[in-house]
Coordinates of C-alpha atoms in Angstrom, one line a residue:
X1 CA 13.4 -23.3 23.7
X2 CA 15.2 -22.3 26.9
X3 CA 14.0 -18.7 26.4
X4 CA 10.4 -19.9 26.1
X5 CA 10.6 -22.0 29.3
X6 CA 12.2 -19.0 31.1
X7 CA 9.4 -16.7 30.0
X8 CA 6.8 -19.2 31.2
X9 CA 8.5 -19.5 34.6
X10 CA 8.6 -15.7 34.9
X11 CA 4.8 -15.5 34.2
X12 CA 4.1 -18.2 36.8
X13 CA 6.3 -16.4 39.3
X14 CA 4.5 -13.1 38.6
X15 CA 1.1 -14.7 39.1
X16 CA 2.3 -16.4 42.3
X17 CA 3.7 -13.2 43.7
X18 CA 0.7 -11.1 42.9
X19 CA -1.6 -13.9 44.2
X20 CA 0.2 -13.9 47.5
X21 CA -0.1 -10.2 48.2
X22 CA -2.2 -9.3 51.2
X23 CA -5.9 -8.6 50.6
X24 CA -6.8 -8.0 54.2
X25 CA -7.2 -4.3 53.5
X26 CA -9.8 -5.0 50.9
X27 CA -13.5 -4.5 51.6
X28 CA -16.4 -5.3 49.2
X29 CA -19.7 -3.5 49.4
X30 CA -22.8 -5.0 47.8
X31 CA -26.2 -3.4 47.2
X32 CA -27.4 -4.1 50.8
X33 CA -24.2 -2.5 52.4
X34 CA -24.7 1.0 51.1
X35 CA -27.3 3.8 51.5
X36 CA -29.2 5.8 48.8
X37 CA -30.5 9.2 48.3
X38 CA -32.8 10.3 45.5
X39 CA -32.7 13.8 44.1
X40 CA -30.3 16.7 43.5
X41 CA -27.9 17.9 46.1
X42 CA -26.9 21.5 46.3
X43 CA -23.3 22.3 45.2
X44 CA -21.0 25.1 46.4
X45 CA -19.0 27.5 44.3
X46 CA -16.3 24.8 43.9
X47 CA -18.8 22.4 42.4
X48 CA -18.7 20.2 45.5
X49 CA -22.0 18.7 46.8
X50 CA -22.9 19.9 50.4
X51 CA -23.8 16.6 52.0
X52 CA -23.9 18.3 55.4
X53 CA -27.2 19.8 54.5
X54 CA -28.8 16.3 54.5
X55 CA -30.0 14.5 57.6
X56 CA -29.3 10.9 58.4
X57 CA -33.0 10.1 57.7
X58 CA -32.5 11.2 54.0
X59 CA -30.3 8.2 53.4
X60 CA -32.1 4.9 53.0
X61 CA -31.4 1.3 52.3
X62 CA -32.3 -0.5 49.0
X63 CA -35.0 -2.5 50.9
X64 CA -36.8 0.8 51.7
X65 CA -36.7 1.8 48.0
X66 CA -38.1 -1.5 46.9
X67 CA -40.8 -1.6 49.6
X68 CA -42.1 1.8 48.6
X69 CA -41.6 1.3 44.9
X70 CA -39.6 4.4 44.3
X71 CA -36.9 2.9 42.1
X72 CA -37.5 5.3 39.3
X73 CA -35.7 7.5 36.8
X74 CA -33.8 10.4 38.2
X75 CA -30.6 11.4 40.0
X76 CA -29.4 8.8 42.5
X77 CA -26.7 9.1 45.2
X78 CA -24.9 6.2 47.0
X79 CA -22.7 6.6 50.1
X80 CA -20.2 4.0 51.2
X81 CA -18.9 4.1 54.8
X82 CA -15.2 3.5 55.0
X83 CA -14.0 0.7 57.4
X84 CA -11.4 1.5 60.1
X85 CA -8.8 -0.6 58.3
X86 CA -9.2 1.3 55.0
X87 CA -6.6 3.9 54.3
X88 CA -8.1 6.7 52.2
X89 CA -5.0 6.8 50.0
X90 CA -6.0 3.5 48.5
X91 CA -8.2 2.7 45.4
X92 CA -11.8 2.1 44.5
X93 CA -13.2 -0.4 42.1
X94 CA -16.8 0.1 40.8
X95 CA -18.4 -2.5 38.5
X96 CA -20.0 0.1 36.2
X97 CA -19.2 3.6 35.0
X98 CA -22.4 4.2 32.9
X99 CA -25.0 7.0 33.2
X100 CA -22.8 10.0 34.1
X101 CA -21.1 8.4 37.1
X102 CA -19.4 10.8 39.4
X103 CA -17.5 10.0 42.7
X104 CA -16.7 12.4 45.5
X105 CA -14.4 12.1 48.5
X106 CA -14.3 15.6 49.9
X107 CA -13.8 16.7 46.3
X108 CA -14.6 15.2 42.9
X109 CA -12.2 12.3 42.4
X110 CA -13.8 10.7 39.4
X111 CA -13.9 11.6 36.6
X112 CA -11.2 14.2 36.9
X113 CA -10.8 15.4 33.3
X114 CA -12.4 15.6 29.9
X115 CA -10.7 12.4 28.7
X116 CA -12.2 10.3 31.5
X117 CA -15.6 11.9 30.8
X118 CA -15.4 10.9 27.2
X119 CA -14.1 7.4 28.0
X120 CA -17.1 6.9 30.4
X121 CA -19.5 7.8 27.6
X122 CA -17.8 5.5 25.1
X123 CA -17.5 2.5 27.4
X124 CA -19.8 -0.4 26.4
X125 CA -21.1 -3.3 28.5
X126 CA -18.9 -6.3 29.1
X127 CA -15.2 -6.2 29.9
X128 CA -15.1 -2.4 29.7
X129 CA -17.5 -2.0 32.6
X130 CA -15.2 -2.0 35.6
X131 CA -13.2 1.0 36.6
X132 CA -10.4 1.6 39.1
X133 CA -9.4 5.0 40.4
X134 CA -7.4 6.3 43.4
X135 CA -9.2 7.8 46.4
X136 CA -6.3 10.2 46.5
X137 CA -5.1 13.1 48.6
X138 CA -6.3 16.6 49.2
X139 CA -3.7 19.3 49.2
X140 CA -1.1 16.7 50.1
X141 CA -2.9 15.7 53.3
X142 CA -4.7 12.4 53.7
X143 CA -8.4 13.1 54.3
X144 CA -10.2 11.5 57.2
X145 CA -13.7 11.6 55.9
X146 CA -15.9 8.7 56.7
X147 CA -17.9 8.4 53.4
X148 CA -17.3 8.1 49.7
X149 CA -20.2 9.3 47.6
X150 CA -21.3 8.1 44.1
X151 CA -23.9 9.8 41.9
X152 CA -25.5 8.5 38.7
X153 CA -28.5 8.9 36.5
X154 CA -31.2 6.2 36.9
X155 CA -33.0 5.3 33.7
X156 CA -35.5 2.5 32.9
X157 CA -32.6 0.6 31.3
X158 CA -30.4 0.9 34.3
X159 CA -29.9 -2.3 36.3
X160 CA -28.8 -0.9 39.7
X161 CA -27.3 -4.1 40.9
X162 CA -24.7 -3.9 38.1
X163 CA -22.9 -1.1 40.0
X164 CA -21.9 -3.7 42.6
X165 CA -19.7 -4.9 44.1
X166 CA -17.9 -1.7 45.0
X167 CA -14.4 -2.6 46.3
X168 CA -12.1 -0.4 48.3
X169 CA -8.6 -1.3 49.2
X170 CA -4.9 -1.2 48.4
X171 CA -3.7 -1.3 44.8
X172 CA -2.4 -4.8 44.9
X173 CA -5.6 -6.2 46.6
X174 CA -7.7 -4.4 44.0
X175 CA -5.6 -6.0 41.2
X176 CA -6.0 -9.4 42.8
X177 CA -9.8 -8.9 42.9
X178 CA -10.0 -8.0 39.3
X179 CA -7.7 -10.9 38.2
X180 CA -9.9 -13.3 40.1
X181 CA -13.0 -11.7 38.6
X182 CA -11.5 -11.9 35.1
X183 CA -10.3 -15.4 35.5
X184 CA -13.8 -16.5 36.5
X185 CA -14.9 -15.7 32.9
X186 CA -12.9 -18.7 31.6
X187 CA -14.6 -19.0 28.3
X188 CA -14.3 -15.3 27.3
X189 CA -10.8 -14.9 28.5
X190 CA -9.6 -18.1 26.8
X191 CA -11.0 -16.7 23.6
X192 CA -9.2 -13.4 24.1
X193 CA -5.9 -15.1 24.9
X194 CA -6.3 -17.5 21.9
X195 CA -7.2 -14.8 19.4
X196 CA -4.4 -12.5 20.7
X197 CA -1.8 -15.3 20.5
X198 CA -2.9 -16.4 17.1
X199 CA -2.6 -12.8 15.7
X200 CA 0.7 -12.3 17.4
X201 CA 2.1 -15.5 15.8
X202 CA 0.7 -14.4 12.4
X203 CA 2.5 -11.0 12.9
X204 CA 5.8 -12.6 13.8
X205 CA 5.7 -15.0 10.8
X206 CA 4.8 -12.2 8.4
X207 CA 7.6 -10.0 9.8
X208 CA 10.2 -12.8 9.3
X209 CA 9.0 -13.3 5.7
X210 CA 9.2 -9.5 5.2
X211 CA 12.8 -9.3 6.4
X212 CA 13.8 -12.4 4.4
X213 CA 12.4 -10.9 1.2
X214 CA 13.3 -7.3 2.1
X215 CA 15.0 -6.8 -1.2
X216 CA 11.6 -6.8 -2.9
X217 CA 10.2 -4.6 0.0
X218 CA 6.6 -5.9 0.0
X219 CA 4.8 -3.0 1.9
X220 CA 1.6 -5.1 2.0
X221 CA 3.3 -7.8 4.0
X222 CA 4.8 -5.2 6.4
X223 CA 1.4 -3.5 7.0
X224 CA -0.2 -6.9 7.5
X225 CA 2.3 -7.8 10.1
X226 CA 1.8 -4.4 11.9
X227 CA -2.0 -5.0 11.8
X228 CA -1.8 -8.5 13.2
X229 CA 0.6 -7.4 16.0
X230 CA -1.6 -4.5 17.0
X231 CA -4.7 -6.6 17.1
X232 CA -3.0 -9.4 19.0
X233 CA -1.7 -6.9 21.7
X234 CA -5.2 -5.5 21.9
X235 CA -6.7 -8.9 22.8
X236 CA -3.9 -9.6 25.3
X237 CA -4.8 -6.3 27.0
X238 CA -8.4 -7.5 27.3
X239 CA -7.3 -10.7 28.9
X240 CA -6.0 -11.3 32.5
X241 CA -2.5 -11.6 31.0
X242 CA -2.2 -7.8 31.0
X243 CA -2.7 -7.7 34.8
X244 CA 0.7 -9.3 35.2
X245 CA 2.3 -6.2 33.8
X246 CA -0.2 -3.4 34.5
X247 CA -3.2 -2.6 36.6
X248 CA -6.8 -2.1 35.6
X249 CA -6.5 1.7 35.6
X250 CA -7.6 4.6 33.5
X251 CA -4.3 4.5 31.6
X252 CA -5.0 0.9 30.6
X253 CA -8.5 1.8 29.3
X254 CA -7.1 4.7 27.3
X255 CA -4.4 2.4 25.8
X256 CA -7.1 -0.1 24.8
X257 CA -9.1 2.6 22.9
X258 CA -6.0 4.1 21.3
X259 CA -5.0 0.6 20.3
X260 CA -8.5 0.0 18.9
X261 CA -8.1 3.0 16.6
X262 CA -4.6 2.0 15.5
X263 CA -5.9 -1.4 14.5
X264 CA -8.4 0.2 12.0
X265 CA -5.7 2.7 11.0
X266 CA -3.3 -0.1 9.9
X267 CA -6.2 -2.1 8.4
X268 CA -7.1 0.9 6.2
X269 CA -3.5 1.4 5.1
X270 CA -3.2 -2.4 4.3
X271 CA -6.4 -2.6 2.3
X272 CA -5.7 0.7 0.4
X273 CA -2.2 -0.6 -0.5
X274 CA -3.4 -4.1 -1.3
X275 CA -6.2 -2.9 -3.6
X276 CA -4.1 0.1 -4.9
X277 CA -7.0 2.5 -4.2
X278 CA -6.0 5.8 -2.8
X279 CA -9.6 6.8 -1.9
X280 CA -9.6 4.0 0.8
X281 CA -6.9 6.0 2.7
X282 CA -9.7 8.3 3.9
X283 CA -10.8 5.7 6.5
X284 CA -7.4 5.3 8.3
X285 CA -7.1 9.1 8.2
X286 CA -10.5 9.5 9.9
X287 CA -9.8 6.8 12.4
X288 CA -6.4 8.4 13.4
X289 CA -7.8 11.9 13.7
X290 CA -10.8 10.7 15.7
X291 CA -8.5 10.2 18.6
X292 CA -8.7 14.0 19.1
X293 CA -12.3 13.6 20.3
X294 CA -11.1 12.0 23.5
X295 CA -9.5 15.3 24.6
X296 CA -12.6 17.4 23.9
X297 CA -15.5 17.5 26.4
X298 CA -18.6 16.7 24.4
X299 CA -22.0 15.6 25.6
X300 CA -22.5 13.4 22.6
X301 CA -19.3 11.4 23.0
X302 CA -21.4 8.3 23.6
X303 CA -22.4 8.3 20.0
X304 CA -18.8 8.4 18.7
X305 CA -18.6 4.6 18.7
X306 CA -21.6 4.5 16.3
X307 CA -19.9 7.1 14.1
X308 CA -16.8 4.9 14.0
X309 CA -18.9 1.8 13.2
X310 CA -20.7 3.8 10.4
X311 CA -17.2 4.7 9.0
X312 CA -16.2 1.0 9.1
X313 CA -19.5 0.0 7.5
X314 CA -18.9 2.3 4.5
X315 CA -15.3 1.2 4.3
X316 CA -16.1 -2.5 4.1
X317 CA -18.8 -1.8 1.5
X318 CA -16.1 0.0 -0.6
X319 CA -13.7 -3.0 -0.1
X320 CA -16.4 -5.4 -1.5
X321 CA -17.0 -3.1 -4.4
X322 CA -13.3 -2.8 -5.3
X323 CA -12.7 -6.6 -4.8
X324 CA -15.5 -7.3 -7.3
X325 CA -14.3 -4.7 -9.8
X326 CA -10.6 -5.7 -9.7
X327 CA -9.8 -8.7 -12.0
X328 CA -6.1 -9.0 -11.1
X329 CA -4.7 -12.5 -11.3
X330 CA -3.8 -12.3 -7.6
X331 CA -7.5 -12.6 -6.8
X332 CA -7.8 -16.1 -7.9
X333 CA -8.5 -16.6 -4.2
X334 CA -10.5 -13.4 -3.7
X335 CA -13.5 -15.4 -2.5
X336 CA -11.7 -15.6 0.9
X337 CA -11.3 -11.8 1.0
X338 CA -15.0 -11.5 0.2
X339 CA -15.9 -13.8 3.1
X340 CA -13.6 -11.9 5.5
X341 CA -15.2 -8.6 4.5
X342 CA -18.7 -10.0 4.8
X343 CA -17.9 -11.4 8.3
X344 CA -16.7 -7.9 9.4
X345 CA -19.6 -6.3 7.7
X346 CA -22.1 -8.5 9.6
X347 CA -20.7 -7.7 13.0
X348 CA -20.5 -4.0 12.2
X349 CA -24.1 -3.8 10.9
X350 CA -25.3 -5.7 13.9
X351 CA -23.4 -3.4 16.3
X352 CA -24.8 -0.3 14.6
X353 CA -28.4 -1.3 14.9
X354 CA -28.3 -3.0 18.3
X355 CA -29.1 -0.4 20.9
X356 CA -26.5 -1.4 23.6
X357 CA -24.0 -3.7 21.9
X358 CA -21.9 -5.9 24.2
X359 CA -18.2 -5.5 24.1
X360 CA -17.8 -8.9 22.5
X361 CA -20.0 -7.9 19.6
X362 CA -18.4 -4.5 19.4
X363 CA -14.9 -6.0 19.1
X364 CA -15.9 -9.0 17.0
X365 CA -14.7 -7.5 13.7
X366 CA -11.2 -7.2 15.2
X367 CA -11.3 -10.8 16.5
X368 CA -13.4 -13.1 14.3
X369 CA -13.1 -10.8 11.3
X370 CA -9.3 -10.5 11.6
X371 CA -9.0 -14.3 11.8
X372 CA -10.7 -14.6 8.4
X373 CA -8.3 -11.9 7.0
X374 CA -5.4 -13.9 8.3
X375 CA -6.6 -17.0 6.4
X376 CA -7.3 -14.9 3.3
X377 CA -3.9 -13.3 3.2
X378 CA -2.2 -16.5 4.3
X379 CA -3.8 -18.3 1.4
X380 CA -2.7 -15.5 -1.0
X381 CA 0.9 -15.6 0.4
X382 CA 0.9 -19.4 -0.1
X383 CA -0.2 -19.0 -3.7
X384 CA 2.4 -16.3 -4.3
X385 CA 5.0 -18.6 -2.8
X386 CA 4.0 -21.5 -5.1
X387 CA 3.9 -19.1 -8.1
X388 CA 7.4 -17.8 -7.2
X389 CA 8.8 -21.4 -6.8
X390 CA 7.2 -22.3 -10.2
X391 CA 8.7 -19.2 -11.8
X392 CA 12.1 -20.0 -10.4
X393 CA 11.8 -23.6 -11.6
X394 CA 10.7 -22.4 -15.0
X395 CA 13.5 -19.8 -15.1
X396 CA 16.0 -22.5 -14.2
X397 CA 14.8 -24.6 -17.2
X398 CA 15.0 -21.6 -19.5
X399 CA 18.5 -20.8 -18.3
X400 CA 19.5 -24.3 -19.1
X401 CA 17.9 -24.0 -22.5
X402 CA 19.7 -20.7 -23.0
X403 CA 23.0 -22.2 -22.0
X404 CA 22.4 -25.1 -24.5
X405 CA 21.4 -22.7 -27.2
X406 CA 24.4 -20.5 -26.6
X407 CA 26.6 -23.5 -26.9
X408 CA 25.0 -24.5 -30.1
X409 CA 25.3 -21.0 -31.4
X410 CA 29.0 -20.8 -30.5
X411 CA 29.5 -24.2 -32.2
X412 CA 27.7 -22.9 -35.2
X413 CA 29.9 -19.7 -35.3
X414 CA 33.0 -21.9 -34.8
X415 CA 32.0 -24.0 -37.8
X416 CA 31.6 -20.9 -39.9
X417 CA 35.0 -19.7 -38.8
X418 CA 36.5 -22.9 -40.1
X419 CA 34.1 -23.3 -43.1
X420 CA 36.5 -24.7 -45.7
X421 CA 34.6 -23.2 -48.6
X422 CA 34.8 -19.7 -47.1
X423 CA 38.5 -20.2 -46.3
X424 CA 39.2 -21.7 -49.7
X425 CA 37.4 -18.9 -51.6
X426 CA 38.9 -16.2 -49.5
X427 CA 42.5 -17.6 -49.9
X428 CA 41.9 -18.2 -53.6
X429 CA 40.9 -14.6 -54.0
X430 CA 43.9 -13.5 -52.0
X431 CA 46.3 -15.5 -54.2
X432 CA 44.9 -14.0 -57.3
X433 CA 45.2 -10.5 -55.9
X434 CA 48.8 -11.1 -54.8
X435 CA 49.7 -12.1 -58.4
X436 CA 47.9 -9.1 -60.0
X437 CA 47.5 -6.3 -57.5
X438 CA 49.6 -6.3 -54.4
X439 CA 48.2 -3.1 -52.9
X440 CA 44.7 -4.5 -53.1
X441 CA 45.9 -7.8 -51.6
X442 CA 47.3 -5.9 -48.6
X443 CA 43.9 -4.2 -48.0
X444 CA 42.2 -7.6 -48.5
X445 CA 44.4 -9.2 -45.8
X446 CA 43.6 -6.3 -43.4
X447 CA 39.8 -6.7 -43.9
X448 CA 40.1 -10.4 -43.6
X449 CA 41.9 -10.1 -40.3
X450 CA 39.2 -7.7 -39.0
X451 CA 36.5 -10.2 -39.8
X452 CA 38.2 -13.0 -37.9
X453 CA 39.2 -10.7 -35.0
X454 CA 35.5 -9.6 -34.6
X455 CA 34.4 -13.3 -34.6
X456 CA 36.8 -14.2 -31.9
X457 CA 36.0 -11.1 -29.8
X458 CA 32.2 -11.6 -29.9
X459 CA 31.8 -15.3 -29.6
X460 CA 31.2 -15.1 -25.8
X461 CA 28.8 -12.0 -26.0
X462 CA 25.0 -12.1 -26.1
X463 CA 24.6 -8.7 -27.7
X464 CA 26.7 -6.1 -29.5
X465 CA 25.9 -2.6 -30.6
X466 CA 24.4 -2.1 -34.1
X467 CA 27.3 0.3 -34.9
X468 CA 30.0 -2.4 -34.2
X469 CA 28.0 -5.0 -36.1
X470 CA 27.7 -2.6 -39.2
X471 CA 31.5 -1.9 -39.0
X472 CA 32.1 -5.6 -39.0
X473 CA 29.8 -6.0 -42.0
X474 CA 31.7 -3.4 -43.9
X475 CA 34.8 -5.6 -43.7
X476 CA 32.8 -8.7 -44.5
X477 CA 31.2 -7.0 -47.5
X478 CA 34.6 -6.0 -48.7
X479 CA 35.6 -9.7 -48.9
X480 CA 32.3 -10.6 -50.5
X481 CA 32.6 -7.9 -53.2
X482 CA 36.2 -9.0 -54.0
X483 CA 34.8 -12.4 -54.9
X484 CA 31.6 -11.3 -56.6
X485 CA 32.8 -8.0 -58.0
X486 CA 29.8 -5.9 -59.0
X487 CA 27.3 -8.7 -58.7
X488 CA 26.2 -7.7 -55.1
X489 CA 24.9 -4.2 -54.1
X490 CA 24.3 -3.2 -50.5
X491 CA 22.3 -0.1 -49.5
X492 CA 22.4 1.2 -45.9
X493 CA 19.8 3.7 -44.7
X494 CA 20.5 3.7 -41.0
X495 CA 20.6 6.9 -39.0
X496 CA 23.5 7.3 -36.5
X497 CA 21.1 7.5 -33.6
X498 CA 20.2 3.8 -34.0
X499 CA 23.8 2.7 -33.8
X500 CA 23.7 2.6 -30.0
X501 CA 20.9 -0.1 -30.1
X502 CA 21.9 -3.8 -29.6
X503 CA 21.6 -6.9 -31.7
X504 CA 23.0 -10.4 -31.4
X505 CA 26.6 -10.7 -32.7
X506 CA 27.0 -11.9 -36.4
X507 CA 23.2 -11.6 -36.9
X508 CA 23.5 -9.2 -39.9
X509 CA 26.4 -11.2 -41.4
X510 CA 24.2 -14.3 -41.1
X511 CA 21.4 -12.5 -43.0
X512 CA 23.8 -11.4 -45.7
X513 CA 25.2 -14.9 -46.1
X514 CA 21.6 -16.3 -46.2
X515 CA 20.7 -14.0 -49.1
X516 CA 23.9 -14.9 -51.1
X517 CA 23.4 -18.6 -50.4
X518 CA 19.9 -18.8 -51.9
X519 CA 20.0 -16.2 -54.7
X520 CA 21.7 -15.7 -58.0
X521 CA 24.3 -12.9 -58.1
X522 CA 25.8 -11.9 -61.5
X523 CA 26.7 -8.6 -63.1
X524 CA 23.6 -8.9 -65.3
X525 CA 21.3 -9.9 -62.4
X526 CA 22.6 -8.1 -59.4
X527 CA 21.7 -9.2 -55.9
X528 CA 20.5 -6.1 -54.0
X529 CA 20.4 -6.1 -50.2
X530 CA 18.8 -3.2 -48.4
X531 CA 19.2 -2.2 -44.8
X532 CA 16.9 0.3 -43.0
X533 CA 15.3 0.9 -39.6
X534 CA 11.5 1.0 -39.1
X535 CA 9.8 1.1 -35.7
X536 CA 12.9 0.0 -33.8
X537 CA 13.4 -2.9 -36.2
X538 CA 16.3 -3.5 -38.5
X539 CA 14.7 -4.4 -41.9
X540 CA 16.9 -6.5 -44.2
X541 CA 15.4 -7.2 -47.6
X542 CA 16.8 -8.6 -50.9
X543 CA 15.4 -9.2 -54.3
X544 CA 14.5 -12.8 -54.9
X545 CA 16.5 -14.5 -57.6
X546 CA 16.3 -18.0 -56.3
X547 CA 18.9 -20.5 -57.6
X548 CA 17.4 -23.3 -59.7
X549 CA 19.5 -25.8 -57.8
X550 CA 19.0 -24.3 -54.4
X551 CA 21.3 -25.3 -51.6
X552 CA 19.6 -27.8 -49.3
X553 CA 19.2 -26.1 -46.0
X554 CA 17.4 -26.6 -42.7
X555 CA 17.3 -22.8 -42.2
X556 CA 19.0 -23.3 -38.8
X557 CA 20.6 -19.9 -39.1
X558 CA 17.2 -18.0 -38.9
X559 CA 15.9 -20.5 -36.3
X560 CA 18.9 -20.2 -34.1
X561 CA 18.9 -16.4 -34.3
X562 CA 15.2 -16.3 -33.3
X563 CA 15.6 -18.8 -30.5
X564 CA 18.5 -16.8 -29.0
X565 CA 16.6 -13.6 -29.2
X566 CA 13.5 -15.0 -27.6
X567 CA 15.3 -16.7 -24.7
X568 CA 17.3 -13.6 -24.0
X569 CA 14.7 -10.8 -24.5
X570 CA 11.3 -12.6 -25.2
X571 CA 11.5 -11.2 -28.8
X572 CA 11.1 -12.7 -32.2
X573 CA 12.4 -12.0 -35.7
X574 CA 9.8 -11.6 -38.4
X575 CA 10.3 -13.3 -41.8
X576 CA 8.1 -12.6 -44.8
X577 CA 8.1 -12.9 -48.5
X578 CA 6.5 -11.1 -51.5
X579 CA 6.5 -11.9 -55.2
X580 CA 10.0 -10.4 -55.5
X581 CA 11.3 -9.6 -52.0
X582 CA 12.5 -11.7 -49.1
X583 CA 12.3 -9.6 -45.8
X584 CA 13.7 -10.2 -42.3
X585 CA 12.8 -7.8 -39.5
X586 CA 15.3 -8.0 -36.6
X587 CA 14.2 -6.2 -33.3
X588 CA 16.6 -3.5 -32.0
X589 CA 17.1 -3.6 -28.3
X590 CA 17.4 -0.3 -26.5
X591 CA 18.9 -1.7 -23.2
X592 CA 20.3 -5.1 -22.4
X593 CA 20.7 -4.7 -18.5

């Protein structure tokens, strides 16, 4: 807050200091204060008009021109007599630079180069009219000529009074004059300041969001921030705020036009990135390269702005086409993007077909149109934020469900570890072996220990490799076969390349146990369990020999396995039956990270 107050005080102080600068060296010339000459004036080898060939009677006042009705199309000259208190090293302000304006003070002092020539041809009515340029020196020596000469082309559309006032004075006094002139347009300037400030705020907020979420690196958000910032600075340059830090000079005008092109450059990058259409990159490339035209002397530079507007027209039509074609879920709010595009399209079309568009109309797509784009993207970002919050909330619930399921699964595994029937049967088999075959009993104990070691090692894991699960099942199968002798047959058709895939721990053991629990297994009616891989699925099948007095079960084993798999990887097991086969397909997971 203190920094904001300090900034406001600095602005007020800057206004006060500039406002208190002396303006006694400033003289304003209106249409009745100057003299006119109609026709061409001969130029010497250095392209300097030879005014000395004219007599004083050749120069007349505006009243004479009006009285004789000779205000007509052609080449007009104006001369302004310098006052005694005017230092020729000062500056000149003229209210209009249209119609091939040229200014001479001993030599040509405006325009001096091809860039200024091109800028003159591009400048539209409105805030771009005024022009400040130095009277300057000649060969390092201050000239003492009495007159400054202006030439321009009179047409039927030229309002001659728009060239006035012509103001000559010191740099600070000229700046004060322009500031007073700009501030008198309260309505227009308030609009420029408001739009510029709004866009700057939108840029800062977007940039903050971008850096907060930089891990995801949303390039659309970054381009949106750059676009809003560039557009906001552009409107601040149009407003009197810019006069605090810079003068109304040729450099400022060039900065405005470069900034104007950068706005459409960032806009093109943003839309092409947002709509994921590379063909839309043509527009920002054309806008960026068109800056070269300012450095090339061309007689048709005046029409460059219509070329730019035509490019923008085609670009916005393409935006509307791709918006309509794309059915992405993000465009649940794309009606706002349609409106923003149509607003820009309206102003662009109007500017193309209006013969002399005002600067406000020419810049409307950047101001009014950009405001609609701010609302459209703001609405989209808000929806994305709500979606993200909902997804986080949903993920939190799923994590809680997963935690609960894992606890239930661990409890189920613990119960199986302590299953008295399994322990009783296993120990009973062990006692029988110890009495009859001690060597086999030793092997049995080793396999028994491997089974329980694997259970203890994997009880906290979500996934294990298929290879380790099969190795565990070999030990488990050994214990089963010692109980059931040749009543159970297991066939494995699994290639080694699939052993690096992942499955939930004890999942295959659970399927084996499920088959034994529900089916008859005798030497005469063998239970045959087959294992194979098909389309990245472990297919476990057994022949159906359902017990007449089947064990009452809730099938929690299969349900628990399916639930764990879905919550962890959004996958499901597939259970099916035929007349003589019971089949379970367990998805194999390539990566678990």
